[in-house]
Amino acid sequence: MLERLKSLLLLVLIGICIRFTGLYFSRVHAPAPLLVAPAPSLVELPEEEVPSSYIDLFAPQYMLVHNYDDHYCIDAEQEQYQKLWEALKAAVDEAKNSVEASKAELIPIKAADWQRAALLSYEYRYAGPLQFHYWWLAASKATLQRFPEEVYFNRILIPLGESSIYLMNTRTEEMWRWRWADEANANLFPSISRLNLGSSQRARVARLPEGVQLVPGSQIYTPQGTLTKPEILASLPISEANKASIVKRFFSITPRMHKTDSLGNGVIVENYITARQQVLSLHNTGLIHYTENPPKPPAGAPGGTTVEQFQQVFNFVLSRGGWPKGAVSAGMEPIPSGTDKPGYRFQFVQLYGGVPVIDFVPTLSIEVVPGGVKSYHRLLYNIIKPGYFQFQVRGVEDALAQAAPAIGSRKVSDVYLAYYQRPYILSEDAPFRSDPMYLYPVWAIELSDGDQLLVHAYKLLNDPGLIKP
């Protein structure tokens, strides 16, 4: 009996070795099973959806609750996220008609003011800077307030003991305070005790490696306990079977001009070009890229305001791939338009299980000018399901130490877990394949200059550390 058990155990170990060896040679970094536990039940397959309102596309990536020395991190899949997001929208609706809000005066503040206000507060962290005037207009739906269009933010702070809202832009290191309500924020938002926060949401302030600096006023928070994450199984969005339907989303008639380019290393690009110089490029890496030159509208024609331009963006994405479930804004910025009104670049990121699925290039980016959309960049995986096992991830301090040489003298604005993978099965012989592959967790390190570093999050025997683009 004992010999049979030994033989069975040996077969199991051989099977595990074969699995991880196969993953390694297919360029998926195989996690060492330092802590193995069954993954959660299958998560619903992300699908195309119509957001209930524009403002829900400009929701935060995650939230923090600060109760003096106690901190909690809330992702988009947790019930407290929805409570605090709905509370913020309701507070905007209430504040837009208040006597104080009518002044609409943003007062510059220092990092010490932000840190003092954060002691008892709710903090909303965004994936990229947003124009505050547009965000407020979208949130309030109709408002008399007018804010400077050069004010961009990627953090909102709601101190519960005040009647003010605080804004921060970690790229420019600017901070503002605005007294927006006639009553204290504690009357507009649920109390911390009513959120029923759990021990698994507890976070602590990360200890920084020597020489690593933070953006003034900011802090890095990390889960208190041991953290585990599964890989997630996904496939590329372009295959031989669906290429034709993708082209039809952009053109009613397939353009006659069609050429295929080889970029090396198995990367293939199929280009479809119309007489109007509309160009659709399909990459076998999963990237869809579209460009055109919209006609300049006549003077005084509608379509020049930020709201009107985003309406064009919303409808364009809706009819050319759809909005992925879990999409939130990753930032917006003005771009030249060739007219007296600026255009804008809007970027979005997909959240899966509350965790962003990212790349070294934007995963969903749209450029729009008065006249129409001029550029569309889409790299979104089809998420199938989480892997069966969960594996322990390295601590954020370890990730920062791995990245310290690349960080150099730059300042860190945020660190969070994300999913990442580069397509690893590329062939010129069969370019558009839809083989499932695993996306794995990484620590994403955001820098104040807008750069992003990725560090493999699993504790590995063959530790790759910092991931190169």
Tab-separated table of C-alpha atoms in Angstrom:
chain	number	residue	atom	x	y	z
A	1	MET	CA	0.000	0.000	0.000
A	2	LEU	CA	2.793	2.397	0.929
A	3	GLU	CA	4.589	1.702	-2.351
A	4	ARG	CA	1.409	2.465	-4.317
A	5	LEU	CA	1.023	5.788	-2.484
A	6	LYS	CA	4.630	6.663	-3.267
A	7	SER	CA	4.093	5.867	-6.949
A	8	LEU	CA	0.930	7.979	-7.060
A	9	LEU	CA	2.688	10.922	-5.395
A	10	LEU	CA	5.565	10.615	-7.868
A	11	LEU	CA	3.147	10.758	-10.812
A	12	VAL	CA	1.493	13.901	-9.385
A	13	LEU	CA	4.869	15.600	-8.943
A	14	ILE	CA	5.892	14.678	-12.502
A	15	GLY	CA	2.632	16.180	-13.811
A	16	ILE	CA	3.240	19.431	-11.918
A	17	CYS	CA	6.798	19.629	-13.278
A	18	ILE	CA	5.575	19.113	-16.853
A	19	ARG	CA	2.948	21.847	-16.465
A	20	PHE	CA	5.340	24.469	-15.149
A	21	THR	CA	8.050	23.531	-17.650
A	22	GLY	CA	5.558	23.980	-20.472
A	23	LEU	CA	4.489	27.372	-19.140
A	24	TYR	CA	8.091	28.512	-18.843
A	25	PHE	CA	9.041	27.617	-22.388
A	26	SER	CA	5.865	29.191	-23.784
A	27	ARG	CA	7.076	32.457	-22.219
A	28	VAL	CA	4.425	32.513	-19.514
A	29	HIS	CA	6.264	32.982	-16.233
A	30	ALA	CA	5.303	29.983	-14.113
A	31	PRO	CA	4.615	30.825	-10.480
A	32	ALA	CA	6.331	28.800	-7.795
A	33	PRO	CA	3.616	27.326	-5.580
A	34	LEU	CA	4.708	28.923	-2.306
A	35	LEU	CA	1.122	29.188	-1.147
A	36	VAL	CA	-1.524	27.303	-3.070
A	37	ALA	CA	-5.249	27.582	-2.474
A	38	PRO	CA	-8.293	27.011	-4.662
A	39	ALA	CA	-9.250	30.092	-6.662
A	40	PRO	CA	-12.669	31.679	-6.142
A	41	SER	CA	-15.637	30.493	-8.153
A	42	LEU	CA	-15.743	31.462	-11.796
A	43	VAL	CA	-16.188	35.166	-12.414
A	44	GLU	CA	-18.776	36.224	-14.971
A	45	LEU	CA	-17.289	36.673	-18.434
A	46	PRO	CA	-16.803	40.403	-19.124
A	47	GLU	CA	-19.121	41.491	-21.901
A	48	GLU	CA	-19.843	44.581	-23.933
A	49	GLU	CA	-22.259	46.861	-22.150
A	50	VAL	CA	-23.778	50.323	-22.271
A	51	PRO	CA	-22.792	52.249	-19.114
A	52	SER	CA	-25.789	53.663	-17.265
A	53	SER	CA	-24.345	57.165	-17.491
A	54	TYR	CA	-21.240	58.877	-18.797
A	55	ILE	CA	-19.990	59.610	-15.296
A	56	ASP	CA	-19.739	55.879	-14.509
A	57	LEU	CA	-16.950	55.687	-17.097
A	58	PHE	CA	-15.127	58.308	-15.019
A	59	ALA	CA	-15.249	56.336	-11.781
A	60	PRO	CA	-12.097	55.756	-9.693
A	61	GLN	CA	-9.873	52.721	-10.121
A	62	TYR	CA	-10.061	52.025	-6.382
A	63	MET	CA	-10.786	53.761	-3.076
A	64	LEU	CA	-9.177	54.134	0.343
A	65	VAL	CA	-10.803	54.636	3.726
A	66	HIS	CA	-8.657	56.452	6.299
A	67	ASN	CA	-9.653	56.234	9.958
A	68	TYR	CA	-6.572	57.776	11.570
A	69	ASP	CA	-4.155	54.813	11.961
A	70	ASP	CA	-6.535	52.335	10.329
A	71	HIS	CA	-6.648	52.142	6.534
A	72	TYR	CA	-8.772	50.068	4.154
A	73	CYS	CA	-8.434	49.462	0.413
A	74	ILE	CA	-11.631	48.953	-1.612
A	75	ASP	CA	-11.668	47.637	-5.182
A	76	ALA	CA	-14.434	48.039	-7.738
A	77	GLU	CA	-15.904	44.572	-7.105
A	78	GLN	CA	-16.629	45.199	-3.424
A	79	GLU	CA	-19.967	46.486	-2.147
A	80	GLN	CA	-18.381	49.417	-0.280
A	81	TYR	CA	-17.046	50.745	-3.601
A	82	GLN	CA	-20.539	51.130	-5.001
A	83	LYS	CA	-21.792	52.722	-1.770
A	84	LEU	CA	-19.041	55.344	-1.743
A	85	TRP	CA	-19.285	55.989	-5.493
A	86	GLU	CA	-23.051	56.522	-5.285
A	87	ALA	CA	-22.489	58.726	-2.221
A	88	LEU	CA	-20.024	60.898	-4.139
A	89	LYS	CA	-22.429	61.320	-7.057
A	90	ALA	CA	-25.270	62.155	-4.665
A	91	ALA	CA	-23.049	64.660	-2.851
A	92	VAL	CA	-22.226	66.346	-6.170
A	93	ASP	CA	-25.938	66.555	-6.933
A	94	GLU	CA	-26.534	68.118	-3.519
A	95	ALA	CA	-23.537	70.433	-3.580
A	96	LYS	CA	-24.135	71.884	-7.044
A	97	ASN	CA	-27.043	73.914	-5.647
A	98	SER	CA	-25.442	74.950	-2.352
A	99	VAL	CA	-24.583	78.542	-1.513
A	100	GLU	CA	-20.916	77.664	-0.966
A	101	ALA	CA	-20.606	75.792	-4.262
A	102	SER	CA	-21.775	78.828	-6.205
A	103	LYS	CA	-18.398	80.457	-5.492
A	104	ALA	CA	-16.539	77.632	-7.289
A	105	GLU	CA	-13.159	78.768	-5.992
A	106	LEU	CA	-10.348	76.199	-5.986
A	107	ILE	CA	-7.733	77.217	-3.400
A	108	PRO	CA	-4.179	75.833	-3.858
A	109	ILE	CA	-2.927	73.951	-0.795
A	110	LYS	CA	0.276	72.271	0.425
A	111	ALA	CA	1.051	68.582	0.955
A	112	ALA	CA	0.772	69.056	4.733
A	113	ASP	CA	-2.812	70.322	4.291
A	114	TRP	CA	-3.697	67.222	2.285
A	115	GLN	CA	-2.142	64.857	4.838
A	116	ARG	CA	-3.927	66.573	7.712
A	117	ALA	CA	-7.296	66.372	5.930
A	118	ALA	CA	-6.699	62.699	5.059
A	119	LEU	CA	-6.635	61.518	8.687
A	120	LEU	CA	-10.391	60.805	8.681
A	121	SER	CA	-11.498	60.663	5.080
A	122	TYR	CA	-12.515	58.808	1.935
A	123	GLU	CA	-9.980	58.878	-0.907
A	124	TYR	CA	-10.883	58.160	-4.534
A	125	ARG	CA	-7.877	57.212	-6.688
A	126	TYR	CA	-8.174	57.468	-10.462
A	127	ALA	CA	-6.153	55.665	-13.133
A	128	GLY	CA	-5.208	58.950	-14.818
A	129	PRO	CA	-5.739	62.734	-14.671
A	130	LEU	CA	-9.167	64.121	-15.591
A	131	GLN	CA	-10.259	67.675	-16.316
A	132	PHE	CA	-12.169	68.699	-13.201
A	133	HIS	CA	-14.609	70.965	-15.040
A	134	TYR	CA	-15.658	68.154	-17.385
A	135	TRP	CA	-15.836	65.597	-14.551
A	136	TRP	CA	-18.016	67.933	-12.479
A	137	LEU	CA	-20.258	68.697	-15.432
A	138	ALA	CA	-20.716	64.983	-16.185
A	139	ALA	CA	-21.362	64.167	-12.516
A	140	SER	CA	-23.794	67.022	-11.865
A	141	LYS	CA	-25.497	66.744	-15.309
A	142	ALA	CA	-26.288	70.467	-15.154
A	143	THR	CA	-24.349	73.034	-13.195
A	144	LEU	CA	-23.718	76.749	-12.871
A	145	GLN	CA	-20.146	76.213	-11.667
A	146	ARG	CA	-17.327	77.027	-14.031
A	147	PHE	CA	-13.836	75.748	-13.240
A	148	PRO	CA	-10.538	76.543	-14.980
A	149	GLU	CA	-10.090	74.054	-17.820
A	150	GLU	CA	-6.391	73.644	-16.985
A	151	VAL	CA	-7.205	72.010	-13.622
A	152	TYR	CA	-6.723	68.232	-13.866
A	153	PHE	CA	-6.903	65.762	-10.970
A	154	ASN	CA	-6.427	62.050	-10.352
A	155	ARG	CA	-7.349	61.960	-6.662
A	156	ILE	CA	-10.353	63.181	-4.707
A	157	LEU	CA	-10.292	63.444	-0.917
A	158	ILE	CA	-13.441	63.796	1.189
A	159	PRO	CA	-12.519	64.745	4.796
A	160	LEU	CA	-15.464	63.723	6.965
A	161	GLY	CA	-14.915	66.557	9.445
A	162	GLU	CA	-15.048	69.316	6.815
A	163	SER	CA	-17.416	70.671	4.192
A	164	SER	CA	-14.709	70.781	1.498
A	165	ILE	CA	-13.546	68.550	-1.334
A	166	TYR	CA	-9.802	68.180	-2.013
A	167	LEU	CA	-8.190	67.475	-5.395
A	168	MET	CA	-4.679	66.282	-6.265
A	169	ASN	CA	-2.785	65.885	-9.534
A	170	THR	CA	0.172	63.598	-8.860
A	171	ARG	CA	1.692	64.396	-12.277
A	172	THR	CA	2.021	68.123	-11.557
A	173	GLU	CA	2.098	67.803	-7.737
A	174	GLU	CA	-0.723	70.376	-7.512
A	175	MET	CA	-3.430	70.240	-4.825
A	176	TRP	CA	-6.601	72.267	-4.286
A	177	ARG	CA	-9.364	72.671	-1.723
A	178	TRP	CA	-12.900	73.812	-2.481
A	179	ARG	CA	-15.610	74.412	0.089
A	180	TRP	CA	-18.436	72.877	-1.835
A	181	ALA	CA	-21.203	72.253	0.705
A	182	ASP	CA	-23.239	74.107	3.314
A	183	GLU	CA	-22.965	71.166	5.712
A	184	ALA	CA	-20.227	68.765	6.790
A	185	ASN	CA	-19.255	65.905	4.481
A	186	ALA	CA	-20.176	63.502	7.287
A	187	ASN	CA	-23.836	64.350	6.588
A	188	LEU	CA	-23.455	63.609	2.869
A	189	PHE	CA	-21.511	60.334	3.083
A	190	PRO	CA	-22.073	57.107	5.036
A	191	SER	CA	-20.128	56.774	8.270
A	192	ILE	CA	-17.148	54.416	8.320
A	193	SER	CA	-18.928	52.117	10.780
A	194	ARG	CA	-21.852	51.700	8.353
A	195	LEU	CA	-19.543	50.416	5.603
A	196	ASN	CA	-18.947	47.137	7.473
A	197	LEU	CA	-15.348	46.911	6.314
A	198	GLY	CA	-13.666	43.518	6.723
A	199	SER	CA	-10.241	42.474	7.935
A	200	SER	CA	-9.272	41.362	4.404
A	201	GLN	CA	-9.617	44.991	3.275
A	202	ARG	CA	-7.177	46.318	5.868
A	203	ALA	CA	-4.134	48.078	4.464
A	204	ARG	CA	-0.933	49.508	5.883
A	205	VAL	CA	1.475	52.215	4.792
A	206	ALA	CA	4.267	50.667	2.708
A	207	ARG	CA	7.885	51.072	3.781
A	208	LEU	CA	9.927	52.584	0.962
A	209	PRO	CA	13.384	51.292	-0.012
A	210	GLU	CA	16.227	53.715	0.571
A	211	GLY	CA	16.388	56.396	-2.105
A	212	VAL	CA	12.808	55.923	-3.382
A	213	GLN	CA	10.744	59.122	-3.082
A	214	LEU	CA	6.999	59.698	-3.095
A	215	VAL	CA	4.985	62.485	-4.665
A	216	PRO	CA	4.442	65.021	-1.830
A	217	GLY	CA	1.215	64.366	0.046
A	218	SER	CA	0.874	60.838	-1.291
A	219	GLN	CA	1.222	57.467	0.425
A	220	ILE	CA	1.497	53.893	-0.835
A	221	TYR	CA	-0.848	51.393	0.824
A	222	THR	CA	-0.586	47.617	0.682
A	223	PRO	CA	-2.711	44.777	2.118
A	224	GLN	CA	-1.879	43.945	5.721
A	225	GLY	CA	-1.925	40.180	5.367
A	226	THR	CA	-0.488	37.710	2.890
A	227	LEU	CA	-1.897	38.341	-0.570
A	228	THR	CA	-2.691	35.677	-3.167
A	229	LYS	CA	-3.894	36.002	-6.753
A	230	PRO	CA	-4.720	33.510	-9.521
A	231	GLU	CA	-3.608	33.784	-13.101
A	232	ILE	CA	-6.502	34.506	-15.466
A	233	LEU	CA	-7.137	32.682	-18.710
A	234	ALA	CA	-7.713	34.967	-21.704
A	235	SER	CA	-7.511	35.038	-25.487
A	236	LEU	CA	-6.608	37.642	-28.081
A	237	PRO	CA	-9.584	39.577	-29.513
A	238	ILE	CA	-8.684	39.079	-33.204
A	239	SER	CA	-8.813	35.698	-34.944
A	240	GLU	CA	-9.190	34.394	-38.482
A	241	ALA	CA	-12.835	33.679	-37.665
A	242	ASN	CA	-13.805	37.223	-36.624
A	243	LYS	CA	-11.510	39.454	-38.720
A	244	ALA	CA	-14.174	40.139	-41.334
A	245	SER	CA	-16.766	41.151	-38.740
A	246	ILE	CA	-14.275	43.555	-37.129
A	247	VAL	CA	-13.645	45.230	-40.494
A	248	LYS	CA	-17.421	45.591	-41.038
A	249	ARG	CA	-17.709	47.559	-37.784
A	250	PHE	CA	-15.609	50.285	-39.388
A	251	PHE	CA	-16.581	50.072	-43.082
A	252	SER	CA	-19.901	49.136	-44.688
A	253	ILE	CA	-17.928	47.962	-47.730
A	254	THR	CA	-14.532	46.313	-47.283
A	255	PRO	CA	-11.877	48.655	-48.739
A	256	ARG	CA	-10.201	47.465	-51.928
A	257	MET	CA	-6.775	48.548	-50.695
A	258	HIS	CA	-5.521	45.849	-48.379
A	259	LYS	CA	-1.929	45.037	-47.529
A	260	THR	CA	-0.144	42.878	-45.011
A	261	ASP	CA	3.114	43.891	-43.352
A	262	SER	CA	5.530	41.810	-41.331
A	263	LEU	CA	7.160	43.656	-38.438
A	264	GLY	CA	9.424	40.786	-37.363
A	265	ASN	CA	9.310	38.388	-34.404
A	266	GLY	CA	6.100	36.908	-35.770
A	267	VAL	CA	4.186	40.221	-35.613
A	268	ILE	CA	1.814	40.696	-38.565
A	269	VAL	CA	-0.288	43.773	-39.397
A	270	GLU	CA	-3.175	43.772	-41.873
A	271	ASN	CA	-4.050	47.270	-43.132
A	272	TYR	CA	-7.348	48.297	-44.752
A	273	ILE	CA	-7.237	51.727	-46.449
A	274	THR	CA	-10.063	53.729	-48.052
A	275	ALA	CA	-9.917	56.503	-50.645
A	276	ARG	CA	-10.581	58.986	-47.808
A	277	GLN	CA	-7.397	57.764	-46.091
A	278	GLN	CA	-9.245	55.981	-43.345
A	279	VAL	CA	-6.830	53.312	-42.125
A	280	LEU	CA	-7.749	50.252	-40.065
A	281	SER	CA	-4.827	48.145	-38.837
A	282	LEU	CA	-5.311	44.713	-37.270
A	283	HIS	CA	-2.284	43.367	-35.393
A	284	ASN	CA	-1.943	39.719	-34.481
A	285	THR	CA	-0.877	40.943	-31.027
A	286	GLY	CA	-4.558	41.844	-30.510
A	287	LEU	CA	-4.232	45.562	-31.246
A	288	ILE	CA	-6.897	47.320	-33.317
A	289	HIS	CA	-5.807	50.750	-34.559
A	290	TYR	CA	-7.906	53.137	-36.660
A	291	THR	CA	-7.106	56.627	-37.970
A	292	GLU	CA	-8.792	59.192	-40.194
A	293	ASN	CA	-8.728	62.938	-40.832
A	294	PRO	CA	-12.158	64.334	-39.868
A	295	PRO	CA	-13.319	67.351	-41.891
A	296	LYS	CA	-13.012	70.684	-40.111
A	297	PRO	CA	-16.450	71.928	-39.046
A	298	PRO	CA	-17.569	75.410	-40.130
A	299	ALA	CA	-17.273	78.215	-37.596
A	300	GLY	CA	-19.995	78.048	-34.959
A	301	ALA	CA	-20.953	74.461	-35.767
A	302	PRO	CA	-21.819	72.196	-32.801
A	303	GLY	CA	-19.399	69.517	-31.665
A	304	GLY	CA	-16.645	71.650	-30.184
A	305	THR	CA	-17.337	71.419	-26.447
A	306	THR	CA	-15.797	68.724	-24.270
A	307	VAL	CA	-19.219	67.205	-23.604
A	308	GLU	CA	-20.094	67.072	-27.311
A	309	GLN	CA	-16.732	65.532	-28.154
A	310	PHE	CA	-17.133	62.810	-25.543
A	311	GLN	CA	-20.599	62.019	-26.911
A	312	GLN	CA	-18.865	61.242	-30.215
A	313	VAL	CA	-16.293	59.102	-28.404
A	314	PHE	CA	-18.995	57.204	-26.504
A	315	ASN	CA	-20.993	56.347	-29.618
A	316	PHE	CA	-17.889	55.546	-31.684
A	317	VAL	CA	-16.653	52.956	-29.168
A	318	LEU	CA	-20.173	51.589	-28.685
A	319	SER	CA	-20.465	50.708	-32.382
A	320	ARG	CA	-16.856	49.546	-32.907
A	321	GLY	CA	-16.193	46.910	-30.309
A	322	GLY	CA	-18.314	48.189	-27.435
A	323	TRP	CA	-17.448	49.300	-23.939
A	324	PRO	CA	-15.910	46.413	-22.005
A	325	LYS	CA	-17.486	45.545	-18.697
A	326	GLY	CA	-15.521	47.200	-15.914
A	327	ALA	CA	-14.100	50.033	-18.044
A	328	VAL	CA	-13.006	53.148	-16.125
A	329	SER	CA	-11.157	56.241	-17.239
A	330	ALA	CA	-7.359	56.127	-17.366
A	331	GLY	CA	-7.116	59.864	-18.024
A	332	MET	CA	-7.806	62.593	-20.549
A	333	GLU	CA	-5.693	65.388	-21.996
A	334	PRO	CA	-6.090	68.168	-24.571
A	335	ILE	CA	-4.604	67.741	-28.059
A	336	PRO	CA	-4.257	70.200	-30.985
A	337	SER	CA	-7.261	70.189	-33.304
A	338	GLY	CA	-6.401	72.706	-36.008
A	339	THR	CA	-9.322	74.866	-34.843
A	340	ASP	CA	-9.828	77.436	-32.094
A	341	LYS	CA	-11.100	74.666	-29.794
A	342	PRO	CA	-8.927	71.840	-28.455
A	343	GLY	CA	-9.456	68.181	-29.100
A	344	TYR	CA	-9.039	65.539	-26.403
A	345	ARG	CA	-7.426	62.172	-25.914
A	346	PHE	CA	-9.550	59.915	-23.687
A	347	GLN	CA	-8.046	56.731	-22.253
A	348	PHE	CA	-9.728	53.835	-20.450
A	349	VAL	CA	-8.680	50.635	-18.707
A	350	GLN	CA	-10.614	47.421	-18.123
A	351	LEU	CA	-11.001	46.123	-14.556
A	352	TYR	CA	-11.390	42.394	-13.986
A	353	GLY	CA	-12.239	41.346	-10.448
A	354	GLY	CA	-11.378	44.908	-9.425
A	355	VAL	CA	-7.860	44.567	-10.894
A	356	PRO	CA	-6.824	46.530	-14.031
A	357	VAL	CA	-5.700	44.603	-17.122
A	358	ILE	CA	-2.851	46.711	-18.495
A	359	ASP	CA	-0.065	46.906	-21.042
A	360	PHE	CA	2.862	49.187	-21.743
A	361	VAL	CA	0.622	50.920	-24.291
A	362	PRO	CA	-2.889	52.275	-23.572
A	363	THR	CA	-5.482	49.522	-23.744
A	364	LEU	CA	-8.286	51.822	-24.956
A	365	SER	CA	-7.434	55.280	-26.295
A	366	ILE	CA	-9.525	57.608	-28.474
A	367	GLU	CA	-8.538	60.984	-29.931
A	368	VAL	CA	-11.390	63.297	-30.891
A	369	VAL	CA	-11.423	66.808	-32.372
A	370	PRO	CA	-14.234	69.130	-33.464
A	371	GLY	CA	-15.415	67.229	-36.518
A	372	GLY	CA	-15.069	63.670	-35.243
A	373	VAL	CA	-12.841	60.870	-33.989
A	374	LYS	CA	-9.339	60.912	-35.514
A	375	SER	CA	-7.682	57.948	-33.761
A	376	TYR	CA	-8.863	54.770	-32.025
A	377	HIS	CA	-6.500	52.361	-30.272
A	378	ARG	CA	-7.918	49.186	-28.686
A	379	LEU	CA	-6.031	46.304	-27.033
A	380	LEU	CA	-8.474	44.390	-24.835
A	381	TYR	CA	-8.251	40.671	-24.089
A	382	ASN	CA	-11.239	38.349	-24.009
A	383	ILE	CA	-11.215	37.194	-20.383
A	384	ILE	CA	-12.300	33.554	-20.042
A	385	LYS	CA	-11.952	32.640	-16.354
A	386	PRO	CA	-9.516	32.735	-13.437
A	387	GLY	CA	-6.982	29.945	-13.036
A	388	TYR	CA	-7.759	27.132	-10.622
A	389	PHE	CA	-4.965	27.919	-8.143
A	390	GLN	CA	-4.026	31.061	-6.254
A	391	PHE	CA	-0.361	31.858	-5.660
A	392	GLN	CA	1.296	34.123	-3.140
A	393	VAL	CA	2.471	37.483	-4.452
A	394	ARG	CA	5.565	39.340	-3.331
A	395	GLY	CA	5.221	42.360	-1.078
A	396	VAL	CA	5.092	45.863	-2.488
A	397	GLU	CA	8.374	46.721	-0.726
A	398	ASP	CA	10.106	43.886	-2.598
A	399	ALA	CA	8.663	45.134	-5.899
A	400	LEU	CA	9.856	48.689	-5.229
A	401	ALA	CA	13.332	47.391	-4.372
A	402	GLN	CA	13.421	45.479	-7.683
A	403	ALA	CA	12.442	48.640	-9.567
A	404	ALA	CA	14.562	51.126	-7.586
A	405	PRO	CA	17.372	51.413	-10.196
A	406	ALA	CA	14.802	52.144	-12.935
A	407	ILE	CA	12.940	54.630	-10.730
A	408	GLY	CA	16.105	56.630	-10.097
A	409	SER	CA	15.423	60.194	-9.002
A	410	ARG	CA	11.807	60.150	-10.181
A	411	LYS	CA	8.954	60.175	-7.669
A	412	VAL	CA	6.468	57.346	-7.149
A	413	SER	CA	2.794	58.350	-7.209
A	414	ASP	CA	1.114	54.959	-6.750
A	415	VAL	CA	1.671	51.188	-6.704
A	416	TYR	CA	-1.081	48.629	-7.298
A	417	LEU	CA	-1.659	45.100	-8.559
A	418	ALA	CA	-2.609	44.584	-12.211
A	419	TYR	CA	-2.783	41.790	-14.798
A	420	TYR	CA	-0.391	41.703	-17.744
A	421	GLN	CA	0.924	39.466	-20.526
A	422	ARG	CA	2.536	39.942	-23.897
A	423	PRO	CA	1.285	37.618	-26.655
A	424	TYR	CA	3.727	34.735	-26.693
A	425	ILE	CA	2.431	32.576	-29.557
A	426	LEU	CA	3.029	34.650	-32.696
A	427	SER	CA	3.645	33.082	-36.092
A	428	GLU	CA	3.693	34.477	-39.610
A	429	ASP	CA	2.381	31.134	-40.884
A	430	ALA	CA	-0.797	31.316	-38.769
A	431	PRO	CA	-0.834	34.944	-37.626
A	432	PHE	CA	-4.307	35.441	-36.154
A	433	ARG	CA	-4.699	32.721	-33.568
A	434	SER	CA	-7.046	32.697	-30.603
A	435	ASP	CA	-5.202	30.232	-28.360
A	436	PRO	CA	-5.994	30.853	-24.685
A	437	MET	CA	-3.110	32.107	-22.570
A	438	TYR	CA	-2.595	33.163	-18.979
A	439	LEU	CA	-2.343	36.755	-17.802
A	440	TYR	CA	-0.365	37.041	-14.591
A	441	PRO	CA	-0.287	39.581	-11.732
A	442	VAL	CA	2.264	42.385	-11.740
A	443	TRP	CA	2.954	45.314	-9.464
A	444	ALA	CA	2.350	48.471	-11.507
A	445	ILE	CA	4.493	51.368	-10.292
A	446	GLU	CA	3.199	54.769	-11.416
A	447	LEU	CA	5.712	57.616	-11.591
A	448	SER	CA	5.047	61.339	-11.426
A	449	ASP	CA	6.266	61.833	-15.011
A	450	GLY	CA	3.502	59.527	-16.283
A	451	ASP	CA	5.828	56.560	-16.844
A	452	GLN	CA	4.868	53.107	-15.612
A	453	LEU	CA	7.090	50.241	-14.433
A	454	LEU	CA	5.917	46.636	-14.096
A	455	VAL	CA	7.384	44.095	-11.677
A	456	HIS	CA	6.344	40.432	-11.736
A	457	ALA	CA	4.203	39.902	-8.634
A	458	TYR	CA	4.637	36.155	-8.133
A	459	LYS	CA	7.448	34.843	-5.965
A	460	LEU	CA	9.389	32.782	-8.494
A	461	LEU	CA	12.367	30.487	-8.457
A	462	ASN	CA	13.575	32.091	-11.713
A	463	ASP	CA	12.624	35.626	-10.629
A	464	PRO	CA	12.315	37.920	-13.699
A	465	GLY	CA	11.857	41.018	-11.501
A	466	LEU	CA	11.361	44.173	-13.560
A	467	ILE	CA	9.551	43.463	-16.834
A	468	LYS	CA	10.909	45.098	-19.976
A	469	PRO	CA	8.485	46.576	-22.540
